[in-house]
Short mmCIF file of C-alpha atoms in Angstrom, two decimals:
data_model
loop_
_atom_site.label_atom_id
_atom_site.label_comp_id
_atom_site.label_asym_id
_atom_site.label_seq_id
_atom_site.Cartn_x
_atom_site.Cartn_y
_atom_site.Cartn_z
CA MET R 8 -40.60 161.36 -70.61
CA SER R 9 -38.53 158.65 -68.96
CA PHE R 10 -40.37 155.90 -67.12
CA ILE R 11 -39.73 153.06 -64.72
CA ARG R 12 -41.23 149.72 -65.65
CA CYS R 13 -43.24 148.07 -62.88
CA ASP R 14 -41.00 144.99 -62.61
CA GLN R 15 -37.90 147.17 -62.16
CA THR R 16 -39.12 148.81 -58.95
CA VAL R 17 -38.63 148.18 -55.25
CA ALA R 18 -42.41 148.32 -54.88
CA TRP R 19 -42.83 145.40 -57.30
CA ALA R 20 -40.53 143.23 -55.22
CA ALA R 21 -42.45 144.24 -52.10
CA LEU R 22 -45.72 143.39 -53.84
CA GLN R 23 -44.34 139.96 -54.74
CA GLY R 24 -43.43 139.42 -51.08
CA HIS R 25 -46.93 140.47 -50.05
CA TRP R 26 -48.39 138.06 -52.60
CA GLN R 27 -46.32 135.14 -51.31
CA ALA R 28 -47.03 135.95 -47.67
CA HIS R 29 -50.81 136.21 -47.82
CA GLY R 30 -52.01 138.18 -50.86
CA ARG R 31 -52.76 135.02 -52.85
CA ASP R 32 -54.83 133.64 -49.98
CA LEU R 33 -57.15 136.62 -49.55
CA ASP R 34 -60.73 135.51 -49.00
CA LEU R 35 -63.43 138.10 -49.53
CA ARG R 36 -65.73 136.55 -46.94
CA THR R 37 -63.03 136.76 -44.28
CA LEU R 38 -62.17 140.34 -45.27
CA PHE R 39 -65.77 141.44 -44.84
CA ALA R 40 -66.08 139.68 -41.49
CA ALA R 41 -62.92 141.38 -40.21
CA ASP R 42 -63.70 144.91 -41.42
CA PRO R 43 -67.20 146.35 -40.88
CA THR R 44 -66.14 149.55 -42.69
CA ARG R 45 -64.95 147.77 -45.84
CA VAL R 46 -67.81 148.90 -48.09
CA ASP R 47 -67.54 152.56 -47.06
CA ARG R 48 -63.76 152.53 -47.24
CA LEU R 49 -63.65 150.96 -50.70
CA THR R 50 -66.45 152.93 -52.35
CA ILE R 51 -65.29 155.85 -54.50
CA GLN R 52 -67.64 158.53 -55.81
CA ALA R 53 -66.26 159.93 -59.06
CA PRO R 54 -68.16 162.40 -61.28
CA GLY R 55 -71.16 160.55 -62.68
CA VAL R 56 -69.96 157.11 -61.56
CA LEU R 57 -69.85 155.45 -58.15
CA GLY R 58 -67.38 152.59 -57.85
CA ASP R 59 -67.89 149.88 -55.22
CA LEU R 60 -64.54 148.07 -55.02
CA SER R 61 -65.30 146.23 -51.78
CA ARG R 62 -65.69 142.89 -53.58
CA ALA R 63 -62.28 143.29 -55.22
CA LYS R 64 -59.69 140.87 -53.91
CA TRP R 65 -57.43 143.30 -52.05
CA ASP R 66 -56.89 144.54 -48.52
CA VAL R 67 -55.24 147.53 -46.86
CA ALA R 68 -51.75 146.06 -47.31
CA THR R 69 -52.37 145.29 -51.00
CA ALA R 70 -53.58 148.81 -51.64
CA ARG R 71 -50.55 150.28 -49.88
CA HIS R 72 -48.17 148.24 -52.05
CA LEU R 73 -50.07 149.16 -55.22
CA PHE R 74 -50.00 152.87 -54.38
CA ASP R 75 -46.25 152.60 -53.74
CA LEU R 76 -45.91 150.98 -57.16
CA ALA R 77 -47.82 153.81 -58.80
CA ARG R 78 -45.59 156.42 -57.21
CA GLU R 79 -42.35 154.63 -58.01
CA CYS R 80 -43.43 154.15 -61.64
CA ARG R 81 -44.10 157.92 -61.75
CA LEU R 82 -47.69 157.27 -62.74
CA PRO R 83 -48.97 160.73 -61.67
CA GLU R 84 -46.19 162.37 -63.71
CA ARG R 85 -47.01 160.25 -66.76
CA ARG R 86 -50.67 161.18 -66.42
CA ASP R 87 -49.77 164.86 -66.24
CA ALA R 88 -47.54 164.54 -69.30
CA MET R 89 -50.48 163.15 -71.28
CA PHE R 90 -52.72 166.04 -70.22
CA ARG R 91 -50.02 168.58 -71.13
CA GLY R 92 -49.71 167.23 -74.65
CA ASP R 93 -46.23 165.78 -74.28
CA VAL R 94 -45.22 163.04 -76.71
CA VAL R 95 -46.54 159.91 -74.98
CA ASN R 96 -47.04 157.92 -78.17
CA CYS R 97 -43.31 157.55 -78.64
CA SER R 98 -43.32 155.10 -81.58
CA GLU R 99 -45.25 157.61 -83.71
CA GLY R 100 -43.87 160.77 -82.10
CA ARG R 101 -47.31 162.02 -81.08
CA ALA R 102 -49.24 163.32 -78.14
CA ALA R 103 -52.44 161.57 -77.03
CA LEU R 104 -54.77 164.47 -76.37
CA HIS R 105 -58.26 163.01 -76.48
CA THR R 106 -58.81 164.87 -73.20
CA ALA R 107 -58.43 168.16 -75.10
CA LEU R 108 -61.41 167.24 -77.28
CA ARG R 109 -63.81 167.52 -74.33
CA ALA R 110 -62.18 170.36 -72.37
CA PRO R 111 -63.89 173.77 -72.18
CA LYS R 112 -62.42 176.45 -74.40
CA GLY R 113 -59.08 177.68 -73.15
CA ARG R 114 -58.57 174.76 -70.74
CA ALA R 115 -56.38 172.44 -72.83
CA PRO R 116 -53.77 172.46 -75.61
CA PHE R 117 -55.07 173.19 -79.13
CA SER R 118 -58.26 174.58 -77.61
CA GLU R 119 -58.94 177.16 -80.34
CA GLN R 120 -58.60 174.60 -83.15
CA VAL R 121 -60.69 172.00 -81.32
CA HIS R 122 -63.55 174.38 -80.63
CA ALA R 123 -63.49 175.86 -84.12
CA VAL R 124 -64.07 172.39 -85.59
CA LEU R 125 -66.59 171.50 -82.89
CA ASP R 126 -68.63 174.66 -83.49
CA ARG R 127 -68.68 174.11 -87.25
CA MET R 128 -69.67 170.47 -86.85
CA LEU R 129 -72.48 171.26 -84.41
CA ALA R 130 -73.81 173.99 -86.70
CA PHE R 131 -74.01 171.39 -89.47
CA VAL R 132 -75.71 169.00 -87.05
CA GLU R 133 -78.44 171.47 -86.16
CA GLN R 134 -79.01 172.27 -89.82
CA ILE R 135 -79.62 168.57 -90.62
CA ARG R 136 -81.76 167.99 -87.55
CA ALA R 137 -83.97 171.00 -88.27
CA SER R 138 -85.55 169.32 -91.31
CA ALA R 139 -85.01 165.68 -90.31
CA GLY R 140 -87.86 163.43 -91.34
CA GLY R 141 -89.34 166.02 -93.68
CA SER R 142 -90.81 165.31 -97.10
CA GLN R 143 -88.70 167.73 -99.12
CA ALA R 144 -85.90 166.41 -101.32
CA GLY R 145 -82.74 166.26 -99.28
CA ASP R 146 -84.47 166.11 -95.90
CA ILE R 147 -82.65 163.37 -94.01
CA HIS R 148 -84.42 160.34 -92.57
CA ASP R 149 -81.47 157.94 -92.29
CA VAL R 150 -77.82 158.41 -91.39
CA VAL R 151 -75.35 155.72 -92.47
CA ASN R 152 -71.94 155.85 -90.82
CA ILE R 153 -69.25 154.07 -92.83
CA GLY R 154 -66.11 153.42 -90.80
CA ILE R 155 -64.30 150.66 -88.96
CA GLY R 156 -62.52 150.24 -85.64
CA GLY R 157 -62.34 153.52 -83.79
CA SER R 158 -64.33 155.21 -86.55
CA ASP R 159 -67.24 152.87 -85.88
CA LEU R 160 -67.24 151.33 -82.41
CA GLY R 161 -67.71 154.53 -80.40
CA PRO R 162 -70.68 155.92 -82.34
CA GLN R 163 -72.16 152.44 -82.69
CA MET R 164 -72.00 152.04 -78.91
CA VAL R 165 -73.23 155.50 -77.93
CA VAL R 166 -76.23 155.97 -80.23
CA PRO R 167 -78.22 152.95 -78.94
CA ALA R 168 -77.01 153.62 -75.40
CA LEU R 169 -78.66 157.03 -75.48
CA ASP R 170 -81.70 155.99 -77.51
CA PRO R 171 -84.18 158.06 -75.41
CA PHE R 172 -82.25 161.19 -76.41
CA VAL R 173 -82.03 160.38 -80.15
CA HIS R 174 -83.93 162.54 -82.67
CA PRO R 175 -87.26 160.72 -83.15
CA ARG R 176 -87.28 161.21 -86.92
CA LEU R 177 -83.74 160.01 -87.61
CA ARG R 178 -82.60 156.41 -87.95
CA PHE R 179 -78.94 155.44 -87.62
CA HIS R 180 -77.05 152.63 -89.32
CA PHE R 181 -73.43 151.56 -88.99
CA VAL R 182 -71.47 149.79 -91.71
CA SER R 183 -67.96 148.57 -90.93
CA ASN R 184 -67.27 145.09 -92.32
CA VAL R 185 -65.75 144.79 -95.78
CA ASP R 186 -68.20 141.92 -96.20
CA GLY R 187 -70.72 143.32 -98.69
CA HIS R 188 -73.60 141.75 -96.77
CA ASP R 189 -73.13 144.41 -94.10
CA LEU R 190 -73.74 147.29 -96.51
CA ALA R 191 -76.39 145.48 -98.53
CA GLU R 192 -78.50 144.89 -95.42
CA VAL R 193 -78.48 148.62 -94.64
CA LEU R 194 -79.15 149.77 -98.21
CA ARG R 195 -82.35 147.71 -98.30
CA GLN R 196 -83.69 149.87 -95.48
CA VAL R 197 -83.00 153.37 -96.78
CA ASP R 198 -84.13 155.77 -99.48
CA ALA R 199 -81.37 157.50 -101.45
CA ARG R 200 -83.34 160.76 -101.51
CA HIS R 201 -83.34 160.97 -97.71
CA THR R 202 -80.07 159.35 -96.65
CA LEU R 203 -76.90 160.98 -95.41
CA PHE R 204 -73.70 158.92 -95.64
CA ILE R 205 -70.78 159.72 -93.33
CA VAL R 206 -67.43 158.39 -94.55
CA ALA R 207 -65.26 158.18 -91.43
CA SER R 208 -61.58 157.69 -92.15
CA LYS R 209 -58.76 159.94 -90.96
CA THR R 210 -56.66 159.19 -94.05
CA PHE R 211 -59.55 158.47 -96.44
CA THR R 212 -57.64 155.34 -97.44
CA THR R 213 -58.84 152.67 -94.96
CA LEU R 214 -59.48 149.58 -97.10
CA GLU R 215 -62.80 148.47 -95.60
CA THR R 216 -64.19 151.98 -95.30
CA MET R 217 -63.31 153.04 -98.83
CA ALA R 218 -64.66 149.79 -100.31
CA ASN R 219 -67.99 150.39 -98.58
CA ALA R 220 -67.99 154.09 -99.44
CA LEU R 221 -67.46 153.38 -103.14
CA ALA R 222 -70.22 150.76 -103.10
CA ALA R 223 -72.57 153.17 -101.31
CA LYS R 224 -71.78 155.84 -103.89
CA GLN R 225 -72.54 153.41 -106.72
CA TRP R 226 -75.86 152.49 -105.08
CA PHE R 227 -76.71 156.17 -104.68
CA LEU R 228 -76.05 156.83 -108.37
CA ASP R 229 -77.97 153.68 -109.37
CA GLN R 230 -80.97 155.02 -107.43
CA GLY R 231 -80.92 158.22 -109.48
CA GLY R 232 -79.00 160.25 -106.94
CA GLN R 233 -77.18 163.22 -108.38
CA ASP R 234 -76.11 165.47 -105.51
CA ILE R 235 -73.27 163.50 -103.91
CA ALA R 236 -72.05 166.61 -102.10
CA ARG R 237 -75.42 166.89 -100.33
CA HIS R 238 -75.72 163.25 -99.32
CA PHE R 239 -72.11 162.38 -98.48
CA VAL R 240 -69.92 164.02 -95.84
CA ALA R 241 -66.56 162.94 -94.46
CA THR R 242 -64.73 163.02 -91.17
CA THR R 243 -61.17 163.03 -92.43
CA THR R 244 -57.97 165.04 -92.67
CA ASN R 245 -57.52 164.14 -96.35
CA VAL R 246 -59.68 166.87 -97.85
CA ASP R 247 -58.26 166.38 -101.37
CA ALA R 248 -59.17 162.69 -101.48
CA ALA R 249 -62.65 163.44 -100.17
CA ALA R 250 -63.09 166.12 -102.86
CA ALA R 251 -62.03 163.65 -105.55
CA PHE R 252 -64.75 161.34 -104.23
CA GLY R 253 -67.28 164.17 -104.63
CA ILE R 254 -67.50 165.23 -100.98
CA THR R 255 -67.28 168.93 -100.16
CA THR R 256 -68.30 168.89 -96.49
CA THR R 257 -65.50 167.54 -94.32
CA PHE R 258 -64.63 167.74 -90.65
CA GLY R 259 -60.99 167.14 -89.82
CA PHE R 260 -59.06 166.26 -86.70
CA TRP R 261 -55.47 165.84 -85.62
CA ASP R 262 -52.78 163.16 -85.50
CA TRP R 263 -52.92 163.22 -81.70
CA VAL R 264 -56.43 161.77 -81.81
CA GLY R 265 -56.11 157.99 -81.65
CA GLY R 266 -58.85 156.00 -83.36
CA ARG R 267 -60.12 154.23 -80.24
CA PHE R 268 -60.13 157.56 -78.37
CA SER R 269 -61.86 159.51 -81.14
CA MET R 270 -65.60 159.46 -80.41
CA TRP R 271 -65.22 162.94 -78.89
CA SER R 272 -63.85 164.32 -82.18
CA PRO R 273 -65.65 164.70 -85.56
CA ILE R 274 -65.72 160.88 -85.57
CA GLY R 275 -68.60 161.50 -83.17
CA LEU R 276 -70.61 163.24 -85.91
CA PRO R 277 -73.29 160.51 -85.94
CA ILE R 278 -73.54 160.83 -82.15
CA ALA R 279 -74.02 164.58 -82.47
CA LEU R 280 -76.63 164.12 -85.21
CA ALA R 281 -78.48 161.68 -82.99
CA LEU R 282 -78.35 163.71 -79.78
CA GLY R 283 -78.16 167.31 -80.95
CA ALA R 284 -75.58 169.93 -80.04
CA GLU R 285 -76.55 170.44 -76.40
CA HIS R 286 -76.62 166.75 -75.49
CA PHE R 287 -73.35 166.17 -77.35
CA LYS R 288 -71.80 168.93 -75.26
CA GLU R 289 -73.20 167.26 -72.16
CA MET R 290 -71.42 164.05 -73.11
CA LEU R 291 -68.17 165.98 -73.52
CA ALA R 292 -68.76 167.67 -70.16
CA GLY R 293 -69.23 164.33 -68.42
CA ALA R 294 -65.97 163.05 -69.85
CA HIS R 295 -64.18 166.26 -68.87
CA ALA R 296 -65.44 165.95 -65.29
CA MET R 297 -63.89 162.46 -65.14
CA ASP R 298 -60.69 163.88 -66.65
CA GLU R 299 -60.47 166.40 -63.83
CA HIS R 300 -61.09 163.68 -61.25
CA PHE R 301 -58.32 161.55 -62.75
CA ALA R 302 -55.98 164.54 -62.88
CA SER R 303 -56.50 165.73 -59.31
CA ALA R 304 -57.93 163.10 -56.94
CA PRO R 305 -55.49 161.45 -54.51
CA LEU R 306 -54.49 157.89 -55.35
CA ALA R 307 -56.72 156.22 -52.76
CA SER R 308 -59.83 158.07 -53.95
CA ASN R 309 -59.00 158.20 -57.65
CA LEU R 310 -61.32 155.72 -59.35
CA PRO R 311 -59.40 155.24 -62.66
CA MET R 312 -56.14 154.86 -60.73
CA CYS R 313 -57.56 152.25 -58.37
CA LEU R 314 -59.17 150.26 -61.19
CA GLY R 315 -55.96 150.24 -63.23
CA LEU R 316 -53.89 149.17 -60.23
CA LEU R 317 -56.35 146.35 -59.50
CA ASP R 318 -56.05 145.19 -63.11
CA VAL R 319 -52.27 144.86 -62.70
CA TRP R 320 -52.73 143.04 -59.36
CA TYR R 321 -55.18 140.60 -60.96
CA ARG R 322 -53.25 140.03 -64.19
CA ASN R 323 -49.71 139.73 -62.90
CA PHE R 324 -50.21 138.17 -59.50
CA HIS R 325 -53.52 136.30 -59.50
CA GLY R 326 -52.99 135.33 -63.14
CA TYR R 327 -56.52 136.28 -64.21
CA ALA R 328 -56.40 136.30 -68.01
CA SER R 329 -59.91 137.52 -68.67
CA ARG R 330 -62.37 140.19 -67.51
CA CYS R 331 -66.11 140.08 -68.02
CA VAL R 332 -68.06 143.31 -68.46
CA ALA R 333 -71.73 142.88 -67.55
CA PRO R 334 -73.78 146.06 -68.04
CA TYR R 335 -77.25 145.67 -66.59
CA HIS R 336 -78.85 147.97 -69.14
CA HIS R 337 -80.02 147.11 -72.65
CA GLY R 338 -78.66 150.41 -73.97
CA LEU R 339 -75.11 149.38 -73.07
CA ARG R 340 -75.23 146.19 -75.13
CA ARG R 341 -72.37 147.39 -77.36
CA LEU R 342 -70.16 148.56 -74.49
CA PRO R 343 -68.23 145.26 -74.10
CA THR R 344 -67.36 145.33 -77.81
CA TYR R 345 -66.24 148.94 -77.55
CA LEU R 346 -64.06 148.09 -74.55
CA GLN R 347 -62.48 145.17 -76.39
CA GLN R 348 -60.79 147.57 -78.76
CA LEU R 349 -60.03 150.16 -76.10
CA VAL R 350 -58.29 147.68 -73.80
CA MET R 351 -56.84 144.99 -76.06
CA GLU R 352 -55.67 147.24 -78.90
CA SER R 353 -54.13 149.62 -76.37
CA ASN R 354 -52.43 147.15 -74.06
CA GLY R 355 -52.07 143.94 -76.08
CA LYS R 356 -48.32 144.47 -76.40
CA GLY R 357 -45.33 142.18 -75.80
CA VAL R 358 -42.57 144.80 -75.64
CA ASP R 359 -42.17 147.99 -73.64
CA SER R 360 -41.86 151.50 -75.03
CA HIS R 361 -38.14 150.92 -75.65
CA GLY R 362 -38.73 147.68 -77.56
CA GLN R 363 -37.60 145.47 -74.69
CA ALA R 364 -39.42 142.15 -74.30
CA LEU R 365 -41.77 142.00 -71.33
CA THR R 366 -41.40 139.26 -68.75
CA TYR R 367 -44.99 139.49 -67.51
CA SER R 368 -48.48 139.32 -68.99
CA THR R 369 -50.24 142.39 -70.31
CA SER R 370 -53.79 142.90 -71.57
CA GLU R 371 -56.49 140.60 -70.30
CA VAL R 372 -59.24 139.41 -72.65
CA VAL R 373 -62.28 141.67 -72.28
CA TRP R 374 -65.70 140.30 -73.14
CA GLY R 375 -69.30 140.33 -71.98
CA GLU R 376 -72.99 140.74 -72.64
CA PRO R 377 -75.77 142.72 -70.98
CA GLY R 378 -77.45 141.31 -67.90
CA THR R 379 -79.67 139.40 -67.63
CA ASN R 380 -78.92 137.81 -71.02
CA GLY R 381 -75.42 136.83 -69.95
CA GLN R 382 -76.77 134.98 -66.93
CA HIS R 383 -78.46 132.53 -69.28
CA ALA R 384 -75.36 132.13 -71.44
CA PHE R 385 -71.99 132.15 -69.65
CA PHE R 386 -72.55 132.90 -65.96
CA GLN R 387 -72.39 129.18 -65.30
CA MET R 388 -68.66 129.38 -66.01
CA LEU R 389 -68.25 132.51 -63.88
CA HIS R 390 -69.74 130.77 -60.85
CA GLN R 391 -68.51 127.18 -61.14
CA GLY R 392 -65.86 127.09 -63.86
CA THR R 393 -62.22 126.28 -63.23
CA ASP R 394 -61.03 129.80 -64.16
CA VAL R 395 -61.64 132.79 -61.92
CA ILE R 396 -62.85 135.72 -64.04
CA PRO R 397 -63.34 139.13 -62.41
CA VAL R 398 -66.58 140.84 -63.41
CA ASP R 399 -67.41 144.52 -63.91
CA PHE R 400 -71.08 144.92 -63.02
CA ILE R 401 -72.56 148.18 -64.34
CA LEU R 402 -75.88 149.19 -62.78
CA ILE R 403 -78.10 152.15 -63.70
CA LYS R 404 -80.19 153.27 -60.74
CA ARG R 405 -83.03 155.00 -62.59
CA PRO R 406 -84.42 154.00 -66.00
CA THR R 407 -84.92 156.39 -68.91
CA TYR R 408 -87.50 155.29 -71.46
CA GLY R 409 -87.96 158.46 -73.52
CA ASP R 410 -91.10 160.45 -74.22
CA GLU R 411 -92.08 159.32 -77.72
CA PRO R 412 -94.51 157.74 -78.11
CA PRO R 413 -96.19 158.72 -74.84
CA MET R 414 -96.32 155.88 -72.30
CA SER R 415 -99.33 155.03 -70.16
CA ALA R 416 -98.96 155.05 -66.38
CA GLY R 417 -99.76 151.34 -66.28
CA LEU R 418 -97.02 150.45 -68.75
CA ARG R 419 -94.50 152.65 -66.93
CA ARG R 420 -95.28 150.87 -63.65
CA LEU R 421 -94.67 147.50 -65.26
CA LEU R 422 -91.41 148.63 -66.84
CA ASP R 423 -90.27 150.15 -63.54
CA GLN R 424 -90.93 146.82 -61.85
CA GLN R 425 -88.83 145.11 -64.52
CA HIS R 426 -86.04 147.58 -63.82
CA VAL R 427 -86.09 146.65 -60.12
CA THR R 428 -85.82 143.00 -61.13
CA LEU R 429 -82.93 143.83 -63.44
CA LEU R 430 -81.02 145.62 -60.66
CA ALA R 431 -81.80 142.83 -58.20
CA ASN R 432 -80.24 140.34 -60.62
CA GLY R 433 -77.06 142.38 -60.86
CA VAL R 434 -76.75 142.70 -57.09
CA ALA R 435 -77.53 139.01 -56.55
CA GLN R 436 -74.97 137.82 -59.07
CA ALA R 437 -72.19 139.78 -57.36
CA GLN R 438 -73.37 138.41 -54.01
CA ALA R 439 -73.36 134.84 -55.31
CA LEU R 440 -69.89 135.17 -56.83
CA MET R 441 -68.48 136.32 -53.50
CA TRP R 442 -70.29 134.07 -51.01
CA GLY R 443 -70.75 130.90 -53.04
CA LYS R 444 -72.46 127.87 -51.47
CA GLY R 445 -70.83 125.16 -49.39
CA THR R 446 -71.36 121.43 -49.85
CA ASP R 447 -73.26 121.03 -46.59
CA GLU R 448 -75.72 123.78 -47.47
CA ALA R 449 -76.15 122.32 -50.95
CA GLU R 450 -76.73 118.85 -49.46
CA GLN R 451 -79.49 120.17 -47.22
CA GLU R 452 -81.20 121.64 -50.27
CA ALA R 453 -80.77 118.37 -52.15
CA ARG R 454 -82.83 116.32 -49.65
CA PRO R 455 -84.90 114.61 -50.64
CA PRO R 456 -83.49 114.16 -54.15
CA THR R 457 -85.68 115.50 -56.90
CA ALA R 458 -87.81 112.96 -58.69
CA SER R 459 -85.57 113.11 -61.74
CA ALA R 460 -82.28 112.79 -59.82
CA THR R 461 -80.39 109.55 -60.36
CA MET R 462 -77.59 110.13 -57.82
CA PRO R 463 -77.41 110.23 -54.02
CA ALA R 464 -78.00 113.54 -52.23
CA ARG R 465 -74.30 113.99 -51.42
CA GLU R 466 -73.24 113.60 -55.04
CA LEU R 467 -76.04 115.88 -56.16
CA ALA R 468 -74.90 118.45 -53.61
CA LEU R 469 -71.41 118.45 -55.08
CA GLN R 470 -72.94 119.51 -58.41
CA ARG R 471 -74.64 122.40 -56.62
CA THR R 472 -71.62 123.69 -54.72
CA PHE R 473 -70.32 127.16 -55.55
CA PRO R 474 -66.71 127.95 -54.53
CA GLY R 475 -67.33 131.66 -53.96
CA ASN R 476 -64.51 134.13 -53.26
CA ARG R 477 -64.78 135.30 -56.87
CA PRO R 478 -64.05 139.01 -57.28
CA SER R 479 -66.16 141.65 -58.92
CA LEU R 480 -66.64 145.38 -58.83
CA THR R 481 -69.79 147.40 -59.34
CA LEU R 482 -70.07 150.72 -61.14
CA VAL R 483 -73.29 152.62 -60.49
CA LEU R 484 -74.70 155.44 -62.60
CA ASP R 485 -77.69 157.35 -61.31
CA GLN R 486 -79.13 157.46 -64.83
CA LEU R 487 -77.85 156.66 -68.30
CA ASN R 488 -77.69 160.04 -70.01
CA PRO R 489 -75.13 161.89 -72.15
CA ARG R 490 -73.19 163.25 -69.18
CA SER R 491 -72.95 159.98 -67.24
CA LEU R 492 -72.08 157.94 -70.33
CA GLY R 493 -69.31 160.41 -71.16
CA ALA R 494 -67.95 159.97 -67.65
CA LEU R 495 -68.14 156.17 -67.85
CA VAL R 496 -66.24 155.98 -71.14
CA ALA R 497 -63.57 158.40 -69.91
CA LEU R 498 -63.21 156.27 -66.77
CA TYR R 499 -62.41 153.21 -68.87
CA GLU R 500 -60.00 155.22 -71.06
CA HIS R 501 -58.00 156.34 -68.05
CA ARG R 502 -58.11 152.90 -66.44
CA THR R 503 -56.55 151.52 -69.62
CA PHE R 504 -53.86 154.21 -69.59
CA VAL R 505 -52.97 153.39 -65.98
CA THR R 506 -52.31 149.69 -66.65
CA GLY R 507 -50.33 150.45 -69.80
CA ALA R 508 -48.20 153.05 -67.99
CA LEU R 509 -47.40 150.64 -65.16
CA TRP R 510 -46.46 147.92 -67.65
CA GLY R 511 -44.20 150.41 -69.43
CA ILE R 512 -45.91 150.00 -72.79
CA ASN R 513 -47.21 152.48 -75.35
CA SER R 514 -50.99 152.30 -75.10
CA PHE R 515 -51.48 154.61 -78.08
CA ASP R 516 -50.08 152.72 -81.06
CA GLN R 517 -51.35 149.52 -82.71
CA TRP R 518 -48.68 148.03 -84.91
CA GLY R 519 -50.16 144.58 -84.41
CA VAL R 520 -53.05 145.62 -86.64
CA GLU R 521 -50.79 146.41 -89.58
CA LEU R 522 -49.12 143.15 -90.68
CA GLY R 523 -52.30 141.34 -91.66
CA LYS R 524 -53.52 144.42 -93.53
CA VAL R 525 -50.29 144.56 -95.54
CA LEU R 526 -50.39 140.85 -96.36
CA CYS R 527 -54.05 141.13 -97.36
CA LYS R 528 -53.13 143.26 -100.38
CA ASP R 529 -50.79 140.58 -101.65
CA VAL R 530 -53.29 137.78 -100.96
CA ALA R 531 -56.10 139.68 -102.68
CA ALA R 532 -53.96 140.10 -105.81
CA ARG R 533 -53.07 136.41 -105.79
CA MET R 534 -56.73 135.43 -105.44
CA GLN R 535 -57.42 137.41 -108.59
CA SER R 536 -54.46 136.04 -110.58
CA GLY R 537 -54.12 132.55 -109.15
CA ASP R 538 -50.35 133.02 -108.78
CA VAL R 539 -49.26 131.36 -105.52
CA SER R 540 -45.54 131.18 -106.25
CA GLY R 541 -43.34 132.07 -103.31
CA VAL R 542 -45.98 131.74 -100.60
CA ASP R 543 -46.17 129.08 -97.91
CA ALA R 544 -48.02 125.84 -98.64
CA ALA R 545 -50.95 126.49 -96.28
CA THR R 546 -51.62 129.95 -97.72
CA ALA R 547 -51.23 128.71 -101.30
CA ALA R 548 -53.65 125.84 -100.72
CA MET R 549 -56.27 128.11 -99.18
CA ILE R 550 -56.00 130.65 -102.01
CA GLN R 551 -56.53 127.90 -104.57
CA ARG R 552 -59.39 126.41 -102.58
CA LEU R 553 -61.23 129.75 -102.40
CA ARG R 554 -60.76 130.82 -106.02
#
């Protein structure tokens, strides 16, 4: 469908006027003092996720301009086109129907095909899980997923996130890097007689995945393995190539499933093996609930819409080039890495959907670590550094430890106390970013100087001053379970779509990934032959140096 780029709208010009007039001078402390209802007004309850946007650097006027921008850019219509299955990935002539993968039967395009594959995959899952950990030949103890990018990052994020729900007699490993050390480390931990390998590649040609799959197959044969068809399965559309490899069990999907949106498809096979059919369906249901919220909630109470609009406001007006994701839950330790691909591969583009050069910045850099680890690594820069970096705090209200092995009441009390401390840290960090600490307050704390101080109290106070007025938002889940995690991931998917749509770019292709992959084939051949004729001097020198 046709679109209007954000910078070509009347609303964009109005937003620029608002920025010049007072938008750039917004101070969170002043906004809170002037509006006692700010927290209630800027808290949005979406399915499975509560979003507190009160510490975001916007006011009523900013929101009004942003909503006008969304309407003028036809954002609701573009959202609806995606849900309908229209061609929104214009450079590849494809739909982007990841939402159909989690919709109930009959509620989305391609529903019959999606549920036929889902049912067959979940039947296979229950068959494997029924004898998992057993002593008979072929009983599975370890699952090794071999994939890269979207065929790796989703399952690798979800399985540890939902550890309390994982089958207690199955261990999961993820191999992605073409570096042989990655695979070798995993192979040292598994027994060929009790290992299931999943080769995850839509085309069954991905260089890194096929290199690792061939090496895993060689290891399996070296260990005396004979039944490749029993110990190797594939999530791919290239059934012939999988059969030539020796694989007979395959689960396919469709060209409208983008890699970074594919954990809901057969790419999620390791997730389903870990969680079981019912919990996997719960994860799909949580994502679908967020889909419905995104599709129907009004702009002002639509959490993905508001987050995406804020991202544009921050990136193109405040100039914030980076966003930190700080999940205060050990299980979500891989979420920042997952979001790196989702956001930066989707929206790291320099031209619009018609190939026209953009005159404004697009994707921010997404990074982070779980709290409280990050506090002892990079939070110094967040609080006192020269760059302002918005933070996504993710808090889980109630812990989930799992039932195996059984936990004593005394241990549970101690762990519950630790969880309170964890949450308190997350709340306090957001508070500190907003309020900061003035020089006078810091000077009072610096008197008398500590015994080790070698500077006057005033100079010491300047070291302890926090500027404050640094924005953040907080996402709260009641508990980290399959349904709430599904909702959280879908929220970030739709947030990413919103920013891309406003910027007028195609969030569903990734041509920037391709050039280096193409050149790699040539470089690899030259490293074998030593022929560096016709290449640039720097590349030739490095090839010769590494031979």
